[in-house]
mmCIF file of C-alpha atoms in Angstrom:
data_model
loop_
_atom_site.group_PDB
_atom_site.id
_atom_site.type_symbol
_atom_site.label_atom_id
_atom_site.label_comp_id
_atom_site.label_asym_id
_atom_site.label_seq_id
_atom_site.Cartn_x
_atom_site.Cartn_y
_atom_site.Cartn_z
ATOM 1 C CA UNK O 1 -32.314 1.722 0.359
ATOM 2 C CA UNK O 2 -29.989 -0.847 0.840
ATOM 3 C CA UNK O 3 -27.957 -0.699 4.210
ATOM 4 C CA UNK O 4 -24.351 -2.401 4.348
ATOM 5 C CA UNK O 5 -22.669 -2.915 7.469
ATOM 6 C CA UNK O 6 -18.831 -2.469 7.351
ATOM 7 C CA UNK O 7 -16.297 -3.056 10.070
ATOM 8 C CA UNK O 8 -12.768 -1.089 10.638
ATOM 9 C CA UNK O 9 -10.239 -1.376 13.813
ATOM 10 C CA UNK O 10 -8.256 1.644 13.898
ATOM 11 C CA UNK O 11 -5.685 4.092 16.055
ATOM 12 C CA UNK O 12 -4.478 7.846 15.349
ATOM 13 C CA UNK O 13 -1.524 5.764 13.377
ATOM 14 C CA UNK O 14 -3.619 4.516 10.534
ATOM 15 C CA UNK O 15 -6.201 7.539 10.270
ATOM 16 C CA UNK O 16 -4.751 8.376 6.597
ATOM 17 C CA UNK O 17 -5.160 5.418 5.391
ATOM 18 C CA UNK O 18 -8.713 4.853 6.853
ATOM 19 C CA UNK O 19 -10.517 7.362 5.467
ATOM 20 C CA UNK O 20 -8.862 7.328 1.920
ATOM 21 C CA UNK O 21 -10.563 3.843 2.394
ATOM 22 C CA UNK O 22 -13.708 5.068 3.427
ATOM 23 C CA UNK O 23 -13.409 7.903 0.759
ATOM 24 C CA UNK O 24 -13.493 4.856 -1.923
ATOM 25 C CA UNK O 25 -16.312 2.883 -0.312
ATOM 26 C CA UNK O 26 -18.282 5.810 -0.833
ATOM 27 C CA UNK O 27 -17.403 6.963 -4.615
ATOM 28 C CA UNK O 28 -17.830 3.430 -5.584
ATOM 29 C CA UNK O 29 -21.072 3.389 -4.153
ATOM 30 C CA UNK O 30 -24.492 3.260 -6.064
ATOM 31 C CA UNK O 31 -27.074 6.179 -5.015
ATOM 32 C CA UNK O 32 -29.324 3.739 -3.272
ATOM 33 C CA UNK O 33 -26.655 2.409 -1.359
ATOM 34 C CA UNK O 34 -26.544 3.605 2.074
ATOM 35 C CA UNK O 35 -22.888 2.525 4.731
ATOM 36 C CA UNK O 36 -22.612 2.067 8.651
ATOM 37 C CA UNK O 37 -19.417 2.203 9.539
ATOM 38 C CA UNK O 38 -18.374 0.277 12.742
ATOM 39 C CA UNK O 39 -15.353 1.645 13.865
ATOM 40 C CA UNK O 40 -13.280 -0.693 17.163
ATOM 41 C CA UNK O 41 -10.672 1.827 18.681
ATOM 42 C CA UNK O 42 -9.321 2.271 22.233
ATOM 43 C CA UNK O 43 -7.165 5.355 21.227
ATOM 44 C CA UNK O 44 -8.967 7.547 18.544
ATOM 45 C CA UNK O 45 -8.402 11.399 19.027
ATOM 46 C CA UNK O 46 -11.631 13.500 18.334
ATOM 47 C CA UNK O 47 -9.317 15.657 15.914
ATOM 48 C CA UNK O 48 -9.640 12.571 13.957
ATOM 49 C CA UNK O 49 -12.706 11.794 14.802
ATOM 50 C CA UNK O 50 -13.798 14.856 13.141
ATOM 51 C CA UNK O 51 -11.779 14.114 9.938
ATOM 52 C CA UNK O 52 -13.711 10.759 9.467
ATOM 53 C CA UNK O 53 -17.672 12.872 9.987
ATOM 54 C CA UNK O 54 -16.031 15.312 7.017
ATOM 55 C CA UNK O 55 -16.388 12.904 5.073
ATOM 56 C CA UNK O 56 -20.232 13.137 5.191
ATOM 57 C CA UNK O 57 -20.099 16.055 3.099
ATOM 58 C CA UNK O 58 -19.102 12.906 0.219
ATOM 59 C CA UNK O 59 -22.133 11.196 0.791
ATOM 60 C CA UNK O 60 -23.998 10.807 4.295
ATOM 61 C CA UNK O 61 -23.543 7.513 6.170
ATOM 62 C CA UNK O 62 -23.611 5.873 9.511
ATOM 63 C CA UNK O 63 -21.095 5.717 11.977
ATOM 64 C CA UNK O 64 -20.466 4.191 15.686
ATOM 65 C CA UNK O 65 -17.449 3.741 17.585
ATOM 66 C CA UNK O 66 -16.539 0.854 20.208
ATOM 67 C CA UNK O 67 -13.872 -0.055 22.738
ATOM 68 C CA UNK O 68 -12.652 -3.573 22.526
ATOM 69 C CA UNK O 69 -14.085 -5.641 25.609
ATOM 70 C CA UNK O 70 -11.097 -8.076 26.383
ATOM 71 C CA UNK O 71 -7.919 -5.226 25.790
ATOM 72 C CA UNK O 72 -6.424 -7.104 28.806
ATOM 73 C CA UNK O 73 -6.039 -10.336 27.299
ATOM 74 C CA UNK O 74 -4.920 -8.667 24.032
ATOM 75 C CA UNK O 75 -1.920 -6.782 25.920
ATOM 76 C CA UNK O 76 -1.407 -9.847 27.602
ATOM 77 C CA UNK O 77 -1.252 -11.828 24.464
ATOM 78 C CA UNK O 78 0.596 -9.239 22.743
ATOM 79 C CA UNK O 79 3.560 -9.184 25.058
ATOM 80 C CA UNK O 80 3.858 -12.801 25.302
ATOM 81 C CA UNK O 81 3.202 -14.276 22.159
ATOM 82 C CA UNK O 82 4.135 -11.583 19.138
ATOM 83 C CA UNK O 83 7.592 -9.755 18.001
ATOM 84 C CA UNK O 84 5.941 -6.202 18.192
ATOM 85 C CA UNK O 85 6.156 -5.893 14.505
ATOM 86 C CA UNK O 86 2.561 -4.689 14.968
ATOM 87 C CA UNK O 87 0.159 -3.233 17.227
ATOM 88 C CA UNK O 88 -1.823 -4.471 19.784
ATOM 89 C CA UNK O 89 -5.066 -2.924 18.041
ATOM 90 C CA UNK O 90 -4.956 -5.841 15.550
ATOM 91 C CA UNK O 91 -5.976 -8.207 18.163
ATOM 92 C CA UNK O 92 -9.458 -6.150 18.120
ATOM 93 C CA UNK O 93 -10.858 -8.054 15.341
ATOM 94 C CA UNK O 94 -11.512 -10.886 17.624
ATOM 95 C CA UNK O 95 -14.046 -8.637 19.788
ATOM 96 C CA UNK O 96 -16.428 -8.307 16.495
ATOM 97 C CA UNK O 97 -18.316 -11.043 16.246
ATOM 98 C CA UNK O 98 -18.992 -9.713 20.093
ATOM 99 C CA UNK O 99 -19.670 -6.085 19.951
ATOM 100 C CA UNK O 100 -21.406 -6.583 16.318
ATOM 101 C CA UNK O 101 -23.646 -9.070 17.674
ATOM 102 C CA UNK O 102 -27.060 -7.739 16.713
ATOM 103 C CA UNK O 103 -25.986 -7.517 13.356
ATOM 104 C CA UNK O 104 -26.219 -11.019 11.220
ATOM 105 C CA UNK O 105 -23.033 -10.722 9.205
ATOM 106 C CA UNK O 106 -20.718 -7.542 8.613
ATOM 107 C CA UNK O 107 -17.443 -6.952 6.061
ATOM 108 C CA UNK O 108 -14.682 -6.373 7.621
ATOM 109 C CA UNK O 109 -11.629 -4.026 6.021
ATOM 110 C CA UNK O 110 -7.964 -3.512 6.894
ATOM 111 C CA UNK O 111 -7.539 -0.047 6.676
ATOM 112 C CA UNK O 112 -4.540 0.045 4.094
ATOM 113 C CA UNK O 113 -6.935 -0.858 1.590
ATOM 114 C CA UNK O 114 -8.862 1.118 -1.426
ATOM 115 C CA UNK O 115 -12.300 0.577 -3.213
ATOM 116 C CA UNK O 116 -11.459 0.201 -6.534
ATOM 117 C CA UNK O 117 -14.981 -0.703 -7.621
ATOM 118 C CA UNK O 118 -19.051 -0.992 -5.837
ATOM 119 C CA UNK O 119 -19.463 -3.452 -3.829
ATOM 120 C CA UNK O 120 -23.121 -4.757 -4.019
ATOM 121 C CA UNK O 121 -21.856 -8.248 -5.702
ATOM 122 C CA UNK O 122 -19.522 -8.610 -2.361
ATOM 123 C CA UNK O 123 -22.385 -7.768 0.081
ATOM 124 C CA UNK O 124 -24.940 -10.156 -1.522
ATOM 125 C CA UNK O 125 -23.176 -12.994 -1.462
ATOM 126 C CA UNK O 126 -24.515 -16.082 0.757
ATOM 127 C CA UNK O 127 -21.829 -17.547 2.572
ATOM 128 C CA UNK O 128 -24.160 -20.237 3.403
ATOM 129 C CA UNK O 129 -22.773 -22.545 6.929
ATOM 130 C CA UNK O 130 -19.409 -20.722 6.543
ATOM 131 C CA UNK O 131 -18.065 -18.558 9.253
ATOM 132 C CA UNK O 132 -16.524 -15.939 6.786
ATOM 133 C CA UNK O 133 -16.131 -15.217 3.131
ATOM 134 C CA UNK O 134 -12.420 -14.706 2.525
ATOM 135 C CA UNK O 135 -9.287 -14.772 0.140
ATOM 136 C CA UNK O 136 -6.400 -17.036 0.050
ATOM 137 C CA UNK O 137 -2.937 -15.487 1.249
ATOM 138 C CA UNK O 138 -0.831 -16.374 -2.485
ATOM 139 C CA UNK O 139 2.099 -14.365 -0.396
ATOM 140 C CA UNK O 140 2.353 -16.934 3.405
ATOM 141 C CA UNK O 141 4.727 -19.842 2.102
ATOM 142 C CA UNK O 142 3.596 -23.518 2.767
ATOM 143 C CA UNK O 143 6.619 -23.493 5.377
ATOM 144 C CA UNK O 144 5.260 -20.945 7.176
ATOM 145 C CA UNK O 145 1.649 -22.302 7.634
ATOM 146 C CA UNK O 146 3.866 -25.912 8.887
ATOM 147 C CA UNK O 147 4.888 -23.442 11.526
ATOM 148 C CA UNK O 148 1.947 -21.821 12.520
ATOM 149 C CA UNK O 149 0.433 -25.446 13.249
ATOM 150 C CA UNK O 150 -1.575 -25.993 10.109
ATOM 151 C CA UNK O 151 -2.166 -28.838 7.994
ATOM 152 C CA UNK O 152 0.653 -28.645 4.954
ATOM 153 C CA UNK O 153 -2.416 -28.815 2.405
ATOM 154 C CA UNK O 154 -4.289 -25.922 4.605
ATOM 155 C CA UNK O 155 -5.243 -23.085 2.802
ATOM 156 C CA UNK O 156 -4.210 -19.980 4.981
ATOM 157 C CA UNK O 157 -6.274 -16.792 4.470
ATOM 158 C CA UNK O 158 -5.364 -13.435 4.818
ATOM 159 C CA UNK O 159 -7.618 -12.045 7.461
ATOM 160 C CA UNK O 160 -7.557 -7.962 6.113
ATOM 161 C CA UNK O 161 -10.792 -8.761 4.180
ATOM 162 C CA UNK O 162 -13.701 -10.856 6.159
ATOM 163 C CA UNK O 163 -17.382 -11.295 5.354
ATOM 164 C CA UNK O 164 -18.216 -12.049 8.987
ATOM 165 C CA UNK O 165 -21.108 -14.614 9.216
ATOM 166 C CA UNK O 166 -21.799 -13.315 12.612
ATOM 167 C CA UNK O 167 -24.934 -15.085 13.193
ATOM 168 C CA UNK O 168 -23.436 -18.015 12.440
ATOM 169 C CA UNK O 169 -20.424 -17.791 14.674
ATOM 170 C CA UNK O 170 -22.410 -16.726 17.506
ATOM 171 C CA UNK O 171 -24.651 -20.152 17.138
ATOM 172 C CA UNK O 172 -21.388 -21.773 17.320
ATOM 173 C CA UNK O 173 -19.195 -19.656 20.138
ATOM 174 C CA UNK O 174 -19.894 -18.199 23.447
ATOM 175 C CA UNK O 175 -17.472 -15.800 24.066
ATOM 176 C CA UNK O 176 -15.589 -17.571 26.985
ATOM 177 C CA UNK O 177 -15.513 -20.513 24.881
ATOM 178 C CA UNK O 178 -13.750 -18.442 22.103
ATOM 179 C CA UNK O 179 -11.089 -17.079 23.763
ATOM 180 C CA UNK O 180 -10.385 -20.594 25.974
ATOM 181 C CA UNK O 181 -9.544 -21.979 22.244
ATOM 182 C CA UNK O 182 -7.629 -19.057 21.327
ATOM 183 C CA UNK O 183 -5.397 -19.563 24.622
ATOM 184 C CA UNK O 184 -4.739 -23.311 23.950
ATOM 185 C CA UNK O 185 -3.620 -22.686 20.120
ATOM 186 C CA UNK O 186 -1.198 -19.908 21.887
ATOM 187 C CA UNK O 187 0.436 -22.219 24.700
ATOM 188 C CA UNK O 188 0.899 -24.639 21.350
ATOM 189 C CA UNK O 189 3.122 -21.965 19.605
ATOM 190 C CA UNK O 190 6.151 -19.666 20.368
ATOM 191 C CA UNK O 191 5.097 -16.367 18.638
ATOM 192 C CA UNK O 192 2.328 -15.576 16.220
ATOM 193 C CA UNK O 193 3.793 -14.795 12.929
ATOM 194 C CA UNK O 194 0.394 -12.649 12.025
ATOM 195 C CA UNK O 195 -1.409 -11.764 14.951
ATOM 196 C CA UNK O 196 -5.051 -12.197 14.613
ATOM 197 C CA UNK O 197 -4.945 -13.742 11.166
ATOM 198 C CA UNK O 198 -3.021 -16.938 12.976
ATOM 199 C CA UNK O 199 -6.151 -16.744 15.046
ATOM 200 C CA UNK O 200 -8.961 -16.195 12.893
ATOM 201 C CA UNK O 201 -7.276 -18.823 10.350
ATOM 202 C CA UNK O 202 -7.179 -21.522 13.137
ATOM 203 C CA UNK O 203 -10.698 -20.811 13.961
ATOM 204 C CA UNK O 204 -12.125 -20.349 10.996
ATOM 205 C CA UNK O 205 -10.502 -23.248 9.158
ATOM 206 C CA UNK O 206 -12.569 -25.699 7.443
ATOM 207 C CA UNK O 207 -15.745 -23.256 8.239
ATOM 208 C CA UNK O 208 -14.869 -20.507 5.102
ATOM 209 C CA UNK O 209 -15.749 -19.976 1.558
ATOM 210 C CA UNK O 210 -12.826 -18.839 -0.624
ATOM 211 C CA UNK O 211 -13.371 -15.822 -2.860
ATOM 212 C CA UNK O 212 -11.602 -14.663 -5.704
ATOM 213 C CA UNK O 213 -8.623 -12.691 -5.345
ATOM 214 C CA UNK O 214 -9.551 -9.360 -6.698
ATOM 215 C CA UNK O 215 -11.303 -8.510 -3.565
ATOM 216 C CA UNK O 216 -8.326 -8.642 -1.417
ATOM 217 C CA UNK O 217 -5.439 -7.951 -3.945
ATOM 218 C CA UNK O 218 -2.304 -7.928 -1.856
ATOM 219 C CA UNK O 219 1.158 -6.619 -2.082
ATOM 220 C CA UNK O 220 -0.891 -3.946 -4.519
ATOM 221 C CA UNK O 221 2.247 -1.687 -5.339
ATOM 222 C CA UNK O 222 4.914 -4.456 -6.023
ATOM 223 C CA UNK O 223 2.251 -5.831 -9.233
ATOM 224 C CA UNK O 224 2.672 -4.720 -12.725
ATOM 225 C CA UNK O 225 -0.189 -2.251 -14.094
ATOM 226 C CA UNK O 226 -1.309 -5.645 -16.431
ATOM 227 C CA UNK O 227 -1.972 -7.308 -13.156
ATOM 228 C CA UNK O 228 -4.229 -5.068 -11.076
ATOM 229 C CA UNK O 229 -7.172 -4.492 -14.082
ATOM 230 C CA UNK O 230 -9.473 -6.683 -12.131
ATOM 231 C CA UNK O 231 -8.759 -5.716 -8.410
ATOM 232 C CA UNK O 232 -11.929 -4.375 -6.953
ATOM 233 C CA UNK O 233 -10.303 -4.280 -3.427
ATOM 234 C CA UNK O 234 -6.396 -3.176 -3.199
ATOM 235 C CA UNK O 235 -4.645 -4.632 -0.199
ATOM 236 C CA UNK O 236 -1.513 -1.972 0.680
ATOM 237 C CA UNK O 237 0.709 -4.879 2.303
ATOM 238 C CA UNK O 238 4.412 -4.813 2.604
ATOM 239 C CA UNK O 239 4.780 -1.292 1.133
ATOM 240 C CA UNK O 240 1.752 1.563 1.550
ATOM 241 C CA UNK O 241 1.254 4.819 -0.603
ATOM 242 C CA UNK O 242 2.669 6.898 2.477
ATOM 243 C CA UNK O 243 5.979 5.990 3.065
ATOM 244 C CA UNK O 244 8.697 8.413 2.942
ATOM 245 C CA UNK O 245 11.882 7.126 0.476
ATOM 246 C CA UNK O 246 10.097 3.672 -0.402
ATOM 247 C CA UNK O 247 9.813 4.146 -4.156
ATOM 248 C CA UNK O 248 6.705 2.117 -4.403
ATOM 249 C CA UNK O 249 5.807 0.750 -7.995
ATOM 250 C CA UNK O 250 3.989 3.971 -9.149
ATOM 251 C CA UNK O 251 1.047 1.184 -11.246
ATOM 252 C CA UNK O 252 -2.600 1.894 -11.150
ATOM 253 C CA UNK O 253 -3.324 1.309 -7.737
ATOM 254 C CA UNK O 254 -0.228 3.576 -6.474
ATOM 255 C CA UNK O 255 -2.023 6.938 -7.953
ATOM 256 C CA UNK O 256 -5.775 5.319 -7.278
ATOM 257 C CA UNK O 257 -4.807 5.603 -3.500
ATOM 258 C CA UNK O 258 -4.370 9.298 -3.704
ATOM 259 C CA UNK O 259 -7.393 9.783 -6.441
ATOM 260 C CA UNK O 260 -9.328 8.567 -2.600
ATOM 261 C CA UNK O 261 -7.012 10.523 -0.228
ATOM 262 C CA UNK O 262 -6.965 13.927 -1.349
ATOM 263 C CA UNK O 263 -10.538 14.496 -0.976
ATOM 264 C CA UNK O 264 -10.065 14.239 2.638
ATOM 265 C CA UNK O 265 -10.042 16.920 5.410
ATOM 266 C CA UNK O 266 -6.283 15.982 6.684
ATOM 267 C CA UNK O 267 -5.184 15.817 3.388
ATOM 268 C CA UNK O 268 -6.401 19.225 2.393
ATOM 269 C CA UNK O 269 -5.059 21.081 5.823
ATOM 270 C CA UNK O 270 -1.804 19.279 4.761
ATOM 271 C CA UNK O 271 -0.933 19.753 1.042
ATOM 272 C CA UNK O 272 2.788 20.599 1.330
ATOM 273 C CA UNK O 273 3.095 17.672 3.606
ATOM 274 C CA UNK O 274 1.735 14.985 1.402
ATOM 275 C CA UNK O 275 3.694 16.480 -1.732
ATOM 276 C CA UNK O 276 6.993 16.667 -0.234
ATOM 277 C CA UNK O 277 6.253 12.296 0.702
ATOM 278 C CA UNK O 278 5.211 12.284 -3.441
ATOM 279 C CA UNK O 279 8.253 13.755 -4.463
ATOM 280 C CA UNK O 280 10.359 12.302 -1.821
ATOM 281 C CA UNK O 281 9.360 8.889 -2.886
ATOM 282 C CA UNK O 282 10.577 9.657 -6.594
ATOM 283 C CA UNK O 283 9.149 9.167 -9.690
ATOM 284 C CA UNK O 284 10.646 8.960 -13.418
ATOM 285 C CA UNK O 285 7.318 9.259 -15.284
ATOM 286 C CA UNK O 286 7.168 13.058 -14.939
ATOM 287 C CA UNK O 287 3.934 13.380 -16.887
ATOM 288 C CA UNK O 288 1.907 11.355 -14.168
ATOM 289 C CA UNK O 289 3.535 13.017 -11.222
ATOM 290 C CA UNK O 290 2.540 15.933 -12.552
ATOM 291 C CA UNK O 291 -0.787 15.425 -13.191
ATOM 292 C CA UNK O 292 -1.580 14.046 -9.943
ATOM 293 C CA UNK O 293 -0.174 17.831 -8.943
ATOM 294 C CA UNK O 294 -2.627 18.938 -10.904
ATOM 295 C CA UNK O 295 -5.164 16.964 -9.496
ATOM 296 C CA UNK O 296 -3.827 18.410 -5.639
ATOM 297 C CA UNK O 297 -3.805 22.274 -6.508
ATOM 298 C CA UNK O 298 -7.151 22.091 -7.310
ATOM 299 C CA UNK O 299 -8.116 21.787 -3.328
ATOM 300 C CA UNK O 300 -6.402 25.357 -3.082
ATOM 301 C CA UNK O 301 -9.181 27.682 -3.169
ATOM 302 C CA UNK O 302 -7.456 30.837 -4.561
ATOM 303 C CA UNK O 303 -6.292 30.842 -8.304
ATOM 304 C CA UNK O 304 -2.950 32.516 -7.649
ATOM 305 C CA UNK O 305 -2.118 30.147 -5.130
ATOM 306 C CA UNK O 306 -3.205 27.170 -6.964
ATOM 307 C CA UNK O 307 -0.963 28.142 -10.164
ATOM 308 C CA UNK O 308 2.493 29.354 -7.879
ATOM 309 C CA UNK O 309 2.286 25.622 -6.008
ATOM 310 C CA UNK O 310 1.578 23.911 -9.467
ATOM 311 C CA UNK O 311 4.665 25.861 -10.852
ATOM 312 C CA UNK O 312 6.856 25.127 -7.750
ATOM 313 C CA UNK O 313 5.985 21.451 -7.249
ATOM 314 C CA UNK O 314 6.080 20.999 -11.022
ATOM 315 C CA UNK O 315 9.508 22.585 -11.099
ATOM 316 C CA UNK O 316 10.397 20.703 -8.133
ATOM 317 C CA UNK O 317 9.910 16.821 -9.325
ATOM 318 C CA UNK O 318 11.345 17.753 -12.599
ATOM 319 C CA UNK O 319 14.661 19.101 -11.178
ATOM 320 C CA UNK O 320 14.533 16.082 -9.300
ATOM 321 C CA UNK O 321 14.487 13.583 -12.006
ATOM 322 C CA UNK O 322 15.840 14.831 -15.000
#
């Protein structure tokens, strides 16, 4: 059996998301294939907790949680140097390399994300003398990088997707060390635009291997359906499957994230929930809506049931959009 190591950093906020994601690790996976999931949180619930080890009934894996070791310095850092747009759980990724340090290189995964396809090709791959494995960020503008304190030619990455050459790093970094070069960058700038990734991206520079784009497919429901064929990793950014009134581009990836999500636990104890966001979010191709509908009812155990909330929430969308 083959074991692959696979980092998340995660609140109650994101728990949705997260195990849709782990959901698609595991269907993608081959049967020899075995996952331990390393899971950085200060502030996960056990109700959650218990959502996530559900997903065992899918197929079995590893799991182990851990409490970043330098939260101080991230609050610090997080009042001080960001807008607030996001969390201060993102600055948790730079603990890994720390807490995973028995391990000699681990994937790390944003949790908006979905497995579109295995991921042995990914998990093989010899990063040689890099630091990380990573993909280009198409969507940061070269004006933006000028402000962040990069070279104009610099190729920024977009930190949601890392294969973390951990033995590496710790050759090259002591952990004081680390964070003394992460605290001069921040006295050079006024406000990270992109928390960590301004971080990782001026530590990493120059020491990571570029991979192709399909493994960290941003902006995944603003593409066309002719665009996403290859993704094999969809990257939720700017707008994400769950919002309320969004009216996200219903393409491939769009109903792929709920193919994942509704074979969770929190999904299932919360059907009416999730299908009043689907038809809140509107849709004008009836015929898919309703066949993801389909897909939904069949969680409800008793026939009866299953056909009245097919017939309601069939009735519903249509009324809606026609």
């Amino acid at each position: 059996m083959k074991e692959y190591n696979i980092c998340l950093c995660a609140d109650n906020n994101v728990i949705e998301y997260m195990l849709a994601l782990i959901v698609s690790i595991l269907k993608n996976s081959s049967e020899d294939e075995e996952f331990y999931f390393h899971i950085i949180t200060s502030s996960m619930s056990e109700e959650n907790k218990n959502h996530i080890d559900n997903l065992k009934q899918i197929k079995n894996f590893k799991l182990q949680y851990y409490s970043p070791i330098n939260k101080e310095k991230f609050i610090k850092w997080h009042r001080e140097k960001t807008s607030g747009q996001w969390g201060v759980e993102a600055f948790s990724k730079l603990d890994i390399p720390f807490l995973l340090n028995h391990l000699d290189k681990v994937l790390y995964l944003d949790c908006d994300m979905i497995v579109l396809n295995n991921l042995k090709e990914l998990f093989e791959l010899d990063i040689n003398d890099n630091l990380a494995a990573v993909v280009k960020d198409k969507d940061i503008k070269y004006f933006k990088v000028l402000e962040m304190k990069f070279n104009f030619f610099y190729n920024y990455f977009n930190s949601g997707l890392m294969l973390i050459n951990i033995k590496m790093f710790n050759e090259l970094f002591k952990e004081n060390d680390f964070f003394d070069i992460i605290e001069k960058y921040l006295n050079t700038i006024k406000c990270l635009k992109y928390i960590d990734q301004d971080i990782f991206n001026y530590i990493f520079q120059n020491k990571v291997q570029y991979l192709d784009s399909k493994y960290n497919f941003t902006c995944a429901l603003l593409r066309k359906d002719k665009e996403v064929q290859k993704a094999v990793i969809a990257h939720y950014t700017l707008l994400k499957p769950l919002y309320r009134n969004a009216y996200p581009q219903k393409n491939k990836l769009y109903y792929a994230f709920w193919k994942y999500f509704i074979e969770t636990s929190i999904f299932k104890n919360n059907i009416s929930k999730y299908i009043d966001i689907i038809i809140e979010q509107g849709n004008n191709d009836i015929i898919k809506h309703n066949k993801l509908v389909d897909s939904i009812s069949w969680w409800i155990p008793f026939r009866k049931m299953r056909n009245n909330f097919k017939t309601k929430y069939k009735i519903d969308i249509k009324e809606k959009f026609e």
